[in-house]
Coordinates of C-alpha atoms and ligand atoms in Angstrom, one line a residue:
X727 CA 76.4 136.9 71.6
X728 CA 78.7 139.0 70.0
X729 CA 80.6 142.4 71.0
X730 CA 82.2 144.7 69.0
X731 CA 85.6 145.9 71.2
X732 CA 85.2 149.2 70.1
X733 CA 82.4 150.7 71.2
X734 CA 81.0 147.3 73.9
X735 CA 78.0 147.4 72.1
X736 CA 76.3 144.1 72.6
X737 CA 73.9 142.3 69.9
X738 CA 72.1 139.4 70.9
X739 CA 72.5 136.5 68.3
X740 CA 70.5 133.3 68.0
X741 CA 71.9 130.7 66.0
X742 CA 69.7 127.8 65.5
X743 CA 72.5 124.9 64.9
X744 CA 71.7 121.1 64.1
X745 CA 75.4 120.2 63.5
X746 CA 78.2 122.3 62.5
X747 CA 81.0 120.1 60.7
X748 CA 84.9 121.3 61.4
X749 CA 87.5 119.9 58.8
X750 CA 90.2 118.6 61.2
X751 CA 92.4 121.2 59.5
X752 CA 89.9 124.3 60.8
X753 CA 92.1 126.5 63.6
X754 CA 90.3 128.5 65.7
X755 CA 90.9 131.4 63.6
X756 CA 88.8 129.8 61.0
X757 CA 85.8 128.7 63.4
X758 CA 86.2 132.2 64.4
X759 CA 85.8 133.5 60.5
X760 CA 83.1 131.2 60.0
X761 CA 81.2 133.2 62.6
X762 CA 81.9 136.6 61.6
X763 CA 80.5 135.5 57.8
X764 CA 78.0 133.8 59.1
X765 CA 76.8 136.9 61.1
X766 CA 78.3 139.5 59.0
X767 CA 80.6 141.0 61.4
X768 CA 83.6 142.4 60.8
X769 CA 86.9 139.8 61.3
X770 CA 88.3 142.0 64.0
X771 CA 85.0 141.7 66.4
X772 CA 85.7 140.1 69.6
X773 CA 83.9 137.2 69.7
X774 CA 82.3 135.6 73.3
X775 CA 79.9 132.7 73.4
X776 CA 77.5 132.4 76.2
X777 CA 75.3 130.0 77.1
X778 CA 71.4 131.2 77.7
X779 CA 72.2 131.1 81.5
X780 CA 74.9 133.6 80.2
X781 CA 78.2 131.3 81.2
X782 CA 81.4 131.9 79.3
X783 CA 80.8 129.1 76.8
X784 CA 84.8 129.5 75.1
X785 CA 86.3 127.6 78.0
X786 CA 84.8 124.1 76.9
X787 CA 85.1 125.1 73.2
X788 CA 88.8 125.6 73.2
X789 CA 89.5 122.4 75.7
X790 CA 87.4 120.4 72.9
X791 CA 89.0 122.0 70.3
X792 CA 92.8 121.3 72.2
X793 CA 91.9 117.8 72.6
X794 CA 91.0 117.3 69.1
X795 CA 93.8 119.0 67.6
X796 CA 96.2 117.1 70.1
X797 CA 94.7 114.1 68.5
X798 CA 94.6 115.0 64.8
X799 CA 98.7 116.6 65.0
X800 CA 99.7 113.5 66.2
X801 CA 98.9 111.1 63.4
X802 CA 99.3 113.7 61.2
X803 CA 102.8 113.8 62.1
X804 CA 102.8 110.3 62.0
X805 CA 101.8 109.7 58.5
X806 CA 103.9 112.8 57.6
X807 CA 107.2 111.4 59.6
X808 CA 106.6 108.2 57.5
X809 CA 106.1 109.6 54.1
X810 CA 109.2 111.4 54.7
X811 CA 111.0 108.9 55.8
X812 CA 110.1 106.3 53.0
X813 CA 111.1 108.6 50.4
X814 CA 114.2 108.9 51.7
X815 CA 114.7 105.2 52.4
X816 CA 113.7 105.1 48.8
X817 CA 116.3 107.5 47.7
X818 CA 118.8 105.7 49.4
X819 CA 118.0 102.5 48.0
X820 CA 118.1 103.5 43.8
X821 CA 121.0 102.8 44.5
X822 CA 124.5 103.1 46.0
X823 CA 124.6 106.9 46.7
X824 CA 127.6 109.1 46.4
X825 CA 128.7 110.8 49.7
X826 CA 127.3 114.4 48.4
X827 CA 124.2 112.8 47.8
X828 CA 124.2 110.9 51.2
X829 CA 125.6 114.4 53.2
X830 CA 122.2 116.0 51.7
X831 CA 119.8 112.8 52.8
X832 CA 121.4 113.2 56.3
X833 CA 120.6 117.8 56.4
X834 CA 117.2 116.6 55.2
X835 CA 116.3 114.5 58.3
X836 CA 118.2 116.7 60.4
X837 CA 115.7 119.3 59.2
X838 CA 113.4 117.3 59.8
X839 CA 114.1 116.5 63.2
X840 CA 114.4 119.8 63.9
X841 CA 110.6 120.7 62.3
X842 CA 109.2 117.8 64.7
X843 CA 110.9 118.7 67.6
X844 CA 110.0 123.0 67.2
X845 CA 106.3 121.9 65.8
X846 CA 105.7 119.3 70.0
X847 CA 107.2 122.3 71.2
X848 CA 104.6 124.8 70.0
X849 CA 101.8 122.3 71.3
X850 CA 98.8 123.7 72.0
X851 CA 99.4 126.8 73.6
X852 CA 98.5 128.9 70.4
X853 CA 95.1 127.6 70.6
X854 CA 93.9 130.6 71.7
X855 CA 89.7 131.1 70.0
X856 CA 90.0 135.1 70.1
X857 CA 93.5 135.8 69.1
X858 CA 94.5 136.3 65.2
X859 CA 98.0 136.4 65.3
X860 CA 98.4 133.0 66.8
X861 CA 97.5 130.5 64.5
X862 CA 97.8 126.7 64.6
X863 CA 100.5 125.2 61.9
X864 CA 98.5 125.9 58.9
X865 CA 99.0 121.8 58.0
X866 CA 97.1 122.4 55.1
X867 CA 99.4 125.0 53.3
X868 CA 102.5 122.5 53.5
X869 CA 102.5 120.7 50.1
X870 CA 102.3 116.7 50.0
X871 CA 104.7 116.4 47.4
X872 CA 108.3 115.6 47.1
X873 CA 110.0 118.7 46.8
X874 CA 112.3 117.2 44.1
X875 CA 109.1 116.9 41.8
X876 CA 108.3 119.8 39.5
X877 CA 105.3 120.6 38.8
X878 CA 103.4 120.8 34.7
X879 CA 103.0 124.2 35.7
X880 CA 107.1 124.8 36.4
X881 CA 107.8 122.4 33.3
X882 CA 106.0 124.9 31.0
X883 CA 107.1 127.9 32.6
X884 CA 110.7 126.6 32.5
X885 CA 110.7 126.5 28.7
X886 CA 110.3 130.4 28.5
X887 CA 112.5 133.2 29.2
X888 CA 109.8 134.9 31.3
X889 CA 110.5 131.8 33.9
X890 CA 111.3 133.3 37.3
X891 CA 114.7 132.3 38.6
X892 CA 114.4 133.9 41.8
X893 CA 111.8 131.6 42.6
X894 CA 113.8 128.4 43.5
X895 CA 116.2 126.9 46.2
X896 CA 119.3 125.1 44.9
X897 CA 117.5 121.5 45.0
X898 CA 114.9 123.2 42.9
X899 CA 117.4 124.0 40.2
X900 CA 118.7 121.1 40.2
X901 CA 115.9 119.7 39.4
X902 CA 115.2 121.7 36.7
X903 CA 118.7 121.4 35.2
X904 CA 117.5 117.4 35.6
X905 CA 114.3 117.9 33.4
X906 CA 115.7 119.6 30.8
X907 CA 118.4 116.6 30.1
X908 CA 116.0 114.5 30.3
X909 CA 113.3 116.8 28.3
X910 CA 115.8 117.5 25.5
X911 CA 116.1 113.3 25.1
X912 CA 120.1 113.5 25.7
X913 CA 119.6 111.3 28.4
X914 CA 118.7 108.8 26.3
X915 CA 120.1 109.4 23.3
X916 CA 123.4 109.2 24.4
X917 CA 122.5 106.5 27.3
X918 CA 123.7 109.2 30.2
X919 CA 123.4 107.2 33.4
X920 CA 120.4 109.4 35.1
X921 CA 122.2 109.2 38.8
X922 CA 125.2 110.2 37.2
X923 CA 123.8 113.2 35.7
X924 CA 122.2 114.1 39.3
X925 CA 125.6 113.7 40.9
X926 CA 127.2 115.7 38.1
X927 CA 124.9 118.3 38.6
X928 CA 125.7 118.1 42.4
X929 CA 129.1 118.6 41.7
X930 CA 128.3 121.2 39.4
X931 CA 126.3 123.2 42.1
X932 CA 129.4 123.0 44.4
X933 CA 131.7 124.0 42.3
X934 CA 130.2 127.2 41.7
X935 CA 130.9 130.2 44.7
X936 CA 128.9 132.5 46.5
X937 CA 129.5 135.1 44.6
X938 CA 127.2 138.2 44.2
X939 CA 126.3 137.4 40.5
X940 CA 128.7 134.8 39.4
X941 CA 127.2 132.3 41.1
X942 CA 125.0 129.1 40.8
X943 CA 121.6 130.9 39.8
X944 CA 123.6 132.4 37.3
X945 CA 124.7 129.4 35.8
X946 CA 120.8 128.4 36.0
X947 CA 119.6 131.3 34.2
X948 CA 121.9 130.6 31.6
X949 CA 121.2 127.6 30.8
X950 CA 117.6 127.7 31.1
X951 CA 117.9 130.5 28.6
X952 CA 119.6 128.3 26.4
X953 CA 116.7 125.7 27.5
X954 CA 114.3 128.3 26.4
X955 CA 116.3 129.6 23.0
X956 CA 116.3 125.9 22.0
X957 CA 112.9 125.2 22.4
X958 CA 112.0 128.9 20.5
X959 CA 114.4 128.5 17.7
X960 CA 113.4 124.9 17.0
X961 CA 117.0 124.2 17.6
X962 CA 116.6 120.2 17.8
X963 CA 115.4 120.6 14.2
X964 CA 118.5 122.6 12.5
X965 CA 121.8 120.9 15.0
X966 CA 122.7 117.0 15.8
X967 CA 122.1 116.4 19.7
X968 CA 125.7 116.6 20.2
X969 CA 125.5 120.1 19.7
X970 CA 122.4 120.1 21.6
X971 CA 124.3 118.3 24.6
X972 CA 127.5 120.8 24.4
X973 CA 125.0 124.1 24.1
X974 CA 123.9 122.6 27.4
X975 CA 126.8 121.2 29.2
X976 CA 128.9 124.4 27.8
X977 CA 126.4 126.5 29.4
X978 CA 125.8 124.9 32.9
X979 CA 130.0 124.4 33.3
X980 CA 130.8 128.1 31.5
X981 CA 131.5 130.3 35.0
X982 CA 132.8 127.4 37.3
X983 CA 134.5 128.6 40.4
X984 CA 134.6 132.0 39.3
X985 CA 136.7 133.9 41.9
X986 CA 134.1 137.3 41.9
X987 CA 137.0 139.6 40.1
X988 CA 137.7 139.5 36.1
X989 CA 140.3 139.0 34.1
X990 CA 141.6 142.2 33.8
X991 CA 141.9 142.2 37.7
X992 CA 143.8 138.9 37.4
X993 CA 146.0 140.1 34.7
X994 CA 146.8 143.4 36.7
X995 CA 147.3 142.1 40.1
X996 CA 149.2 138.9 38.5
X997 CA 147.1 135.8 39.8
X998 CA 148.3 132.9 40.1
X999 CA 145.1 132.1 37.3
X1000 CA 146.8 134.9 35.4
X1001 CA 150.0 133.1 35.6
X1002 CA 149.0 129.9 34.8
X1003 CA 147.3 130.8 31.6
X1004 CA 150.0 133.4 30.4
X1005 CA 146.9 135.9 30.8
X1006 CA 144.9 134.8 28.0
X1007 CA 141.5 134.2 29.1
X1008 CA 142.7 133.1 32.7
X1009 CA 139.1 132.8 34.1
X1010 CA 137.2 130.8 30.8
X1011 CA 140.6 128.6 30.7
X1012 CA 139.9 127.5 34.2
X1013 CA 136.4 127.2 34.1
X1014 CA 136.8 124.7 31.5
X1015 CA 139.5 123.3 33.5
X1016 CA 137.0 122.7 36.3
X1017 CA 134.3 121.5 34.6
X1018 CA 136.7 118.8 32.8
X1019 CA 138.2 117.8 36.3
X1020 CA 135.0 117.3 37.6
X1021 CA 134.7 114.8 34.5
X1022 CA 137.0 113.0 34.9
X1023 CA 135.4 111.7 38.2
X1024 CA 134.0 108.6 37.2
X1025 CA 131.0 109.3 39.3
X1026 CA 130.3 112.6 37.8
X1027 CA 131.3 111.9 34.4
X1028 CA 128.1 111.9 31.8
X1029 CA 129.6 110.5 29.4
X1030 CA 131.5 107.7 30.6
X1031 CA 129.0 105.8 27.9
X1032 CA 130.7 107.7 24.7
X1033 CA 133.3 105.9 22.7
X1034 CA 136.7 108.2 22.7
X1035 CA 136.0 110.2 19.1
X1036 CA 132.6 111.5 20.6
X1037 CA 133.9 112.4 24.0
X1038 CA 136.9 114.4 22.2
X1039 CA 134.0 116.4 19.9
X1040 CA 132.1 117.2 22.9
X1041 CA 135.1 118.4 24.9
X1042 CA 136.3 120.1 22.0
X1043 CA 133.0 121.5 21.3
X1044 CA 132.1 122.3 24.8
X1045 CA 136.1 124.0 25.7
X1046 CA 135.4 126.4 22.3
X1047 CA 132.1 127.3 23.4
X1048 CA 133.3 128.0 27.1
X1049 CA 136.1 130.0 25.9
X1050 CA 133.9 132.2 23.9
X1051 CA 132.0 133.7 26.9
X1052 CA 135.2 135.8 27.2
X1053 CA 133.6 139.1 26.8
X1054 CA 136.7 140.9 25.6
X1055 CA 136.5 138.6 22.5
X1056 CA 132.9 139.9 22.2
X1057 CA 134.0 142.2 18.3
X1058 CA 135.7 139.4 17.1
X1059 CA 133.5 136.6 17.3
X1060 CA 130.3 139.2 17.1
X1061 CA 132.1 140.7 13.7
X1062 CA 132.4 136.5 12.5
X1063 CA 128.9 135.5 12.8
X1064 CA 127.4 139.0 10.9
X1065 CA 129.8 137.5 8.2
X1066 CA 128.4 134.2 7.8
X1067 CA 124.3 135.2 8.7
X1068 CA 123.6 136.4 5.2
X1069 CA 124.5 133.1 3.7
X1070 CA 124.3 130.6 6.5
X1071 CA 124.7 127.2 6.3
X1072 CA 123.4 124.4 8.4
X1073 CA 125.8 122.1 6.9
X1074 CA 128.7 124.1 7.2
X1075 CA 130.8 123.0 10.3
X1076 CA 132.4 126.4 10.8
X1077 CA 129.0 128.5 10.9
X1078 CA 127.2 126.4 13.2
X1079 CA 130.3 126.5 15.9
X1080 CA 130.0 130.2 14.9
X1081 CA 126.4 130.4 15.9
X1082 CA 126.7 128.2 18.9
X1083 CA 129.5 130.6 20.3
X1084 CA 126.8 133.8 19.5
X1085 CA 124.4 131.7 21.3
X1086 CA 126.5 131.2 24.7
X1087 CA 127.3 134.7 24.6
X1088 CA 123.6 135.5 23.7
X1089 CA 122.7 133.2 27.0
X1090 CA 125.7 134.3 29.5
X1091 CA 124.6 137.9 29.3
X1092 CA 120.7 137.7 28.7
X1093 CA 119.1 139.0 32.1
X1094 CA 117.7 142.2 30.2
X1095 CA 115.8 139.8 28.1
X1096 CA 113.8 138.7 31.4
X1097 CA 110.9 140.3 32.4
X1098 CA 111.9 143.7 34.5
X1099 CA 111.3 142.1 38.2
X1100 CA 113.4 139.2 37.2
X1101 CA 116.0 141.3 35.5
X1102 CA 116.7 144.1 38.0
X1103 CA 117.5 142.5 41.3
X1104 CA 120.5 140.9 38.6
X1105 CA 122.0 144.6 38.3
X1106 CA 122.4 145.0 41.7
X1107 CA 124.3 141.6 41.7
X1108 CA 126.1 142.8 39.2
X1109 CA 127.2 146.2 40.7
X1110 CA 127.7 144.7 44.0
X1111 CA 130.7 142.4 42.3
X1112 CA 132.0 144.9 40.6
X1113 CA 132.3 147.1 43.6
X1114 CA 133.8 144.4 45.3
X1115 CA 136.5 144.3 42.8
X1116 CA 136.9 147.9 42.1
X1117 CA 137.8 148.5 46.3
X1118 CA 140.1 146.0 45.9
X1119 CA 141.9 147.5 43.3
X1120 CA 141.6 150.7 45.2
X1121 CA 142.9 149.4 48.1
X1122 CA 146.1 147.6 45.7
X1123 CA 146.9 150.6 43.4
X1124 CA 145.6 149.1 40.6
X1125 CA 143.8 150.5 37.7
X1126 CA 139.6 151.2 38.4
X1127 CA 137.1 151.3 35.5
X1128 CA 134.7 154.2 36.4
X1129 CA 131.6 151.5 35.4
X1130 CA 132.9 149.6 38.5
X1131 CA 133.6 152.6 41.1
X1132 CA 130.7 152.8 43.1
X1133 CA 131.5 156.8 43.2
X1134 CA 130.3 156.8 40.0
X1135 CA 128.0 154.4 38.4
X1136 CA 124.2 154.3 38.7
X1137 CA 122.1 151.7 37.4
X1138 CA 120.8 153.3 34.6
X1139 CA 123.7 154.3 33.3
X1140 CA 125.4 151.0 33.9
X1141 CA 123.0 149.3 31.4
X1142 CA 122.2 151.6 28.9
X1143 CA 125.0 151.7 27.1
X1144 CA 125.5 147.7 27.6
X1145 CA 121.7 147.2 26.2
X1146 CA 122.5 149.5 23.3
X1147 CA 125.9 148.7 22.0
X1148 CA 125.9 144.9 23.0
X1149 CA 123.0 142.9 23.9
X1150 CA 120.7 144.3 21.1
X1151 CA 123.1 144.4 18.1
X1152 CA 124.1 141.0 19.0
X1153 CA 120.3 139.8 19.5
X1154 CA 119.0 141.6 16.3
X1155 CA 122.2 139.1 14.6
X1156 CA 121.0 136.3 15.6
X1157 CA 117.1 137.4 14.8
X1158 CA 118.1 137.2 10.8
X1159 CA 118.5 133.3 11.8
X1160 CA 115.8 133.2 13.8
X1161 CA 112.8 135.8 13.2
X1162 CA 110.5 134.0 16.0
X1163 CA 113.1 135.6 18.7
X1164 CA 111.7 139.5 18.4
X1165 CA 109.2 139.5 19.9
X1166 CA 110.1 137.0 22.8
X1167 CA 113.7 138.4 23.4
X1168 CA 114.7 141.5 21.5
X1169 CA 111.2 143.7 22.3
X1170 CA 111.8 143.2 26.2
X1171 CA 115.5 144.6 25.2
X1172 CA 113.9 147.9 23.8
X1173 CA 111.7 147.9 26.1
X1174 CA 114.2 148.0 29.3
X1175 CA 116.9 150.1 27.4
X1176 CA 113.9 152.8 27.1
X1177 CA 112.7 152.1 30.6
X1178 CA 116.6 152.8 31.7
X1179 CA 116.4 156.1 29.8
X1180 CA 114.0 157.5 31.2
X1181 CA 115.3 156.3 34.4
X1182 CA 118.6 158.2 33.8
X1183 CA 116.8 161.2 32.3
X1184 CA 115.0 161.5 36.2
X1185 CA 118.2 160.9 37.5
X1186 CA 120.0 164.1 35.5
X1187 CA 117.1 166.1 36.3
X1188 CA 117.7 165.7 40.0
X1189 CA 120.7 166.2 39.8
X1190 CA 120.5 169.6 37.6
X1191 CA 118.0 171.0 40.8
X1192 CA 120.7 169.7 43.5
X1193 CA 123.5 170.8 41.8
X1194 CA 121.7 174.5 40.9
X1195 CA 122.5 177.7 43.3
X1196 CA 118.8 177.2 44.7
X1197 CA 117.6 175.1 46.7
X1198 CA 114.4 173.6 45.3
X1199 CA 111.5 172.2 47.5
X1200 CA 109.9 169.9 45.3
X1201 CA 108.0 166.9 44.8
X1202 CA 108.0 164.6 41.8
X1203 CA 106.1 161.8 41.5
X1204 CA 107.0 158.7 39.4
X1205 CA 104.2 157.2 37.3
X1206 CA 104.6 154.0 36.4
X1207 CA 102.9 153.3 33.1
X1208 CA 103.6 149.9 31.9
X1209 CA 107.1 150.2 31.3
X1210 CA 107.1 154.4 31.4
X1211 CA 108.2 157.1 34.0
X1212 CA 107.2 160.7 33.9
X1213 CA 108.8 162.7 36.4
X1214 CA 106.9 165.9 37.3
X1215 CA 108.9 168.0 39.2
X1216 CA 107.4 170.8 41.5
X1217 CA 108.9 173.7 43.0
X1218 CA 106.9 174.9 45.9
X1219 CA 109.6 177.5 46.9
X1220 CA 112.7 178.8 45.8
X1221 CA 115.5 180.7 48.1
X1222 CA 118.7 182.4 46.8
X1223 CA 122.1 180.3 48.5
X1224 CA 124.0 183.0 50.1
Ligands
LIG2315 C1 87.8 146.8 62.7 O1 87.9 147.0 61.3 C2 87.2 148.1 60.8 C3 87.4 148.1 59.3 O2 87.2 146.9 58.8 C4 87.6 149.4 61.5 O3 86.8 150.5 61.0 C5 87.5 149.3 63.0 O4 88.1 150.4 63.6 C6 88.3 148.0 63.4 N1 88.1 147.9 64.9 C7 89.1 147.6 65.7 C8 88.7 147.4 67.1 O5 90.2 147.4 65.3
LIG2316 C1 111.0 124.5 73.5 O1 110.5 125.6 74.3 C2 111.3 125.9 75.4 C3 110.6 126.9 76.3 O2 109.5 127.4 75.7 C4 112.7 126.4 74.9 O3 113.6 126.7 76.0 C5 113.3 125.4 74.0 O4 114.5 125.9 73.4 C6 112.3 125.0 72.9 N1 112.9 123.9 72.1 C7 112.9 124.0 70.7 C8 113.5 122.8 70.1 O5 112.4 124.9 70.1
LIG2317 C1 137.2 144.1 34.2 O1 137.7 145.0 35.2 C2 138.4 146.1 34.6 C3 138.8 147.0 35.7 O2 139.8 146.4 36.5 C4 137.6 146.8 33.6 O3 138.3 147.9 32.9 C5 137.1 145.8 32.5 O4 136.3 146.5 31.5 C6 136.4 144.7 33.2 N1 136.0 143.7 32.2 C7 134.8 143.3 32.0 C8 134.6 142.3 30.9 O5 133.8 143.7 32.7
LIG2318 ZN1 128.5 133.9 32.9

């Protein structure tokens, strides 16, 4: 019998029922959706079961139901608890594990400790057959796999500069970074120990702060753009894998431990970085600094393996291409590269550092190249540093740019002028090399820096009506058209100010 809440209408139902097989994973909510398709009710009907004497039936259906489920979350979490636990007995045993690694085996069963005991907790008092809201654990929505396995699906996204980086938790990056070592064959081409390049990349993650945008997903994005630019450009075809390897390694070390304020706040408020590298490039000089200290940990260094003339190439290849991502050398080595692109040469050692400095710089500031929900939330990093740094100046007399003064700068304007004068001149460069990068980088560039135009053109409009002698009472309405706005504006009533 079922009754709709609403109204108490009753309608008599007679379901004729040999067997009716639950999975062990079904909740009462599901039982309880099964019924509403099967009679073609609604999923917010209240639902009561009688017996033909009329007898509330639900009482022995949940009790059966509890005593099932009691049964079926207990080995469950048995043969979950020992999964878990052998993998990480496993992960312990490869071999001798570093302290950072052991420090994250010990939050994982911590976590899981923590799961187990708030899961017993919860127990059976959300088995509840009429309510909605309360539903059992969903088991079967917890995937069975290791979380440090990526799936084909990740691996082929990860090769395109439509990959969503928002989508991933530290250990997931990691992983990533991991794949792509091993993907590109430098692990085995240059015999990289493959725990050594997880503890590097440890280290690497640590090393980076919490900064609003200079932080460790930024160093992801960059170097899975440089992933994905490799893979585009055919790169393994034109360079040796040593400047495969220092592409990589250049970009996954190039903003390490970056303090959240740039150089020409370090210069102007006299850092003790500022000091220490007589103000040229304070920042890149002790990124690379970092990155090579962290080298020179046996445990982290990745190329312990390399005879002493190959590690000098790739730490002088890797400290040149660091050094580069200095944007206020951006003209100079921009101006170098349009020099050599007419006539390039794959052989010449000079043009292909050139182009591997143009592709750092192409990497470190490619966000607008991503897809526009991937790319936006980066702004607001972005703004939010710089506002950081710009009260600090305020608050230390020291010079403010007006693009970091939050009094002053929108987002629209902050990267129009950045997508028009920098990314795609530089981009369109390096498309004489490489045609195949139009329509996969530089069209998503137009494409924002036209979608930010528009978005400043609302923004003056508005501004024009609040900034009038009337006030206006209007509506506008955005429509979003692929990449478009139109702004209609209204007036529904004008009135002189006094
Ligand atoms: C149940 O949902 C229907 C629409 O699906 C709605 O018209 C009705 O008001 C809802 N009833 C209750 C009690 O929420
Ligand atoms: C378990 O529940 C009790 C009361 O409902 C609460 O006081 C206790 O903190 C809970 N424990 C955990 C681990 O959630
Ligand atoms: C760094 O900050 C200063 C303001 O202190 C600004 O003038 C300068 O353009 C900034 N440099 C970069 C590369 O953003
Ligand atoms: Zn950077």
């Amino acid at each position: 019998l079922c009754s709709s809440k609403s109204y108490y209408r009753s309608l008599s139902l007679f379901l004729f029922l040999r067997s009716v097989v639950f999975s062990r994973f079904c909740s009462p909510c599901d039982i309880k959706e099964l019924f509403c398709t099967a009679t073609g009710l609604s999923r917010n009907t209240t639902i009561s079961l009688l017996d033909s004497t009329g007898e509330l039936f639900q009482n022995v259906l949940t009790q059966v139901a509890e005593q099932f489920s009691r049964a079926f979350k207990i080995n469950e979490l048995k043969t979950e608890v020992t999964n878990r636990l052998a993998m990480l007995e496993k992960r312990v045993e490869l071999e001798g594990m570093k302290v950072v690694e052991i420090e994250k085996c010990r939050s994982d069963i911590k976590k899981l400790r923590e799961e187990m005991a708030s899961r017993n907790n919860r127990s059976v008092t959300s088995l509840s057959f009429l309510d909605d809201n309360k539903k059992l654990t969903p088991r079967r929505d917890v995937p069975s796999y290791p979380k440090y396995m990526l799936s084909q699906q990740t691996i082929d996204a990860l090769r395109k500069p439509t990959f969503d980086v928002w989508l991933w938790e530290s250990n997931e990056m990691l992983s990533c970074l991991e794949h792509m070592y091993h993907d590109l064959g430098l692990v085995k081409d240059f015999n990289i120990n493959p725990i050594t390049l997880k503890r590097w990349l440890l280290c690497i993650h640590d090393n980076y702060r919490n900064n609003p945008f200079h932080n460790f997903r930024h160093c992801f994005c960059v170097t899975q753009m440089m992933y994905s630019m490799i893979c585009l450009c055919n790169l393994q075809e034109k360079f040796t894998q040593v400047d495969i390897l220092i592409l990589m390694t250049a970009a996954v070390c190039h903003d390490l431990d970056h303090p959240g304020y740039n150089n020409t706040y370090q210069i102007n408020a006299r850092t003790e970085l500022a000091v220490r590298y007589n103000d040229i490039s304070p920042l890149e000089n002790h990124h690379c600094a970092v990155a090579f200290q962290i080298f020179s940990q046996s445990d982290c260094n990745i190329f312990a393996n390399f005879d002493p003339e190959a590690f000098k190439q790739i730490r002088q290849g890797t400290i040149t291409l660091i050094l580069a991502t200095d944007m206020a050398r951006h003209g100079e080595i921009l101006d170098s590269f349009k020099q050599k692109v007419d006539n390039f040469d794959f052989t010449n050692e000079e043009h292909v550092t050139c182009l591997k400095m143009v592709l750092i710089k192409c990497c470190d500031i490619s966000n607008e190249v991503r897809p526009m929900e991937v790319a936006e939330p980066w702004v607001d990093c972005l703004l939010e540093e710089y506002f950081m740094q710009s009260d600090r100046e305020k608050v230390e007399g020291l010079p403010v740019a007006p693009f970091m003064d939050r009094e002053k700068v929108t987002k629209p304007t902050a990267q129009i002028g950045f997508i028009k004068f920098v990314l795609i001149p530089m981009f369109e460069t390096v498309m004489k090399l490489f045609p195949q990068i139009e329509e996969v980088m530089v069209q998503p560039l137009r494409e924002s820096r036209d979608r930010y135009e528009e978005l400043k053109q609302i923004d003056d409009a508005m501004n024009e009506v609040s900034s009038d002698h009337f006030f206006y009472y209007y509506y506008y309405y955005y429509f979003l058209t692929g990449i478009s706005y139109f702004l209609l504006i209204i007036p529904i009533g004008a009135e002189k100010e006094e």
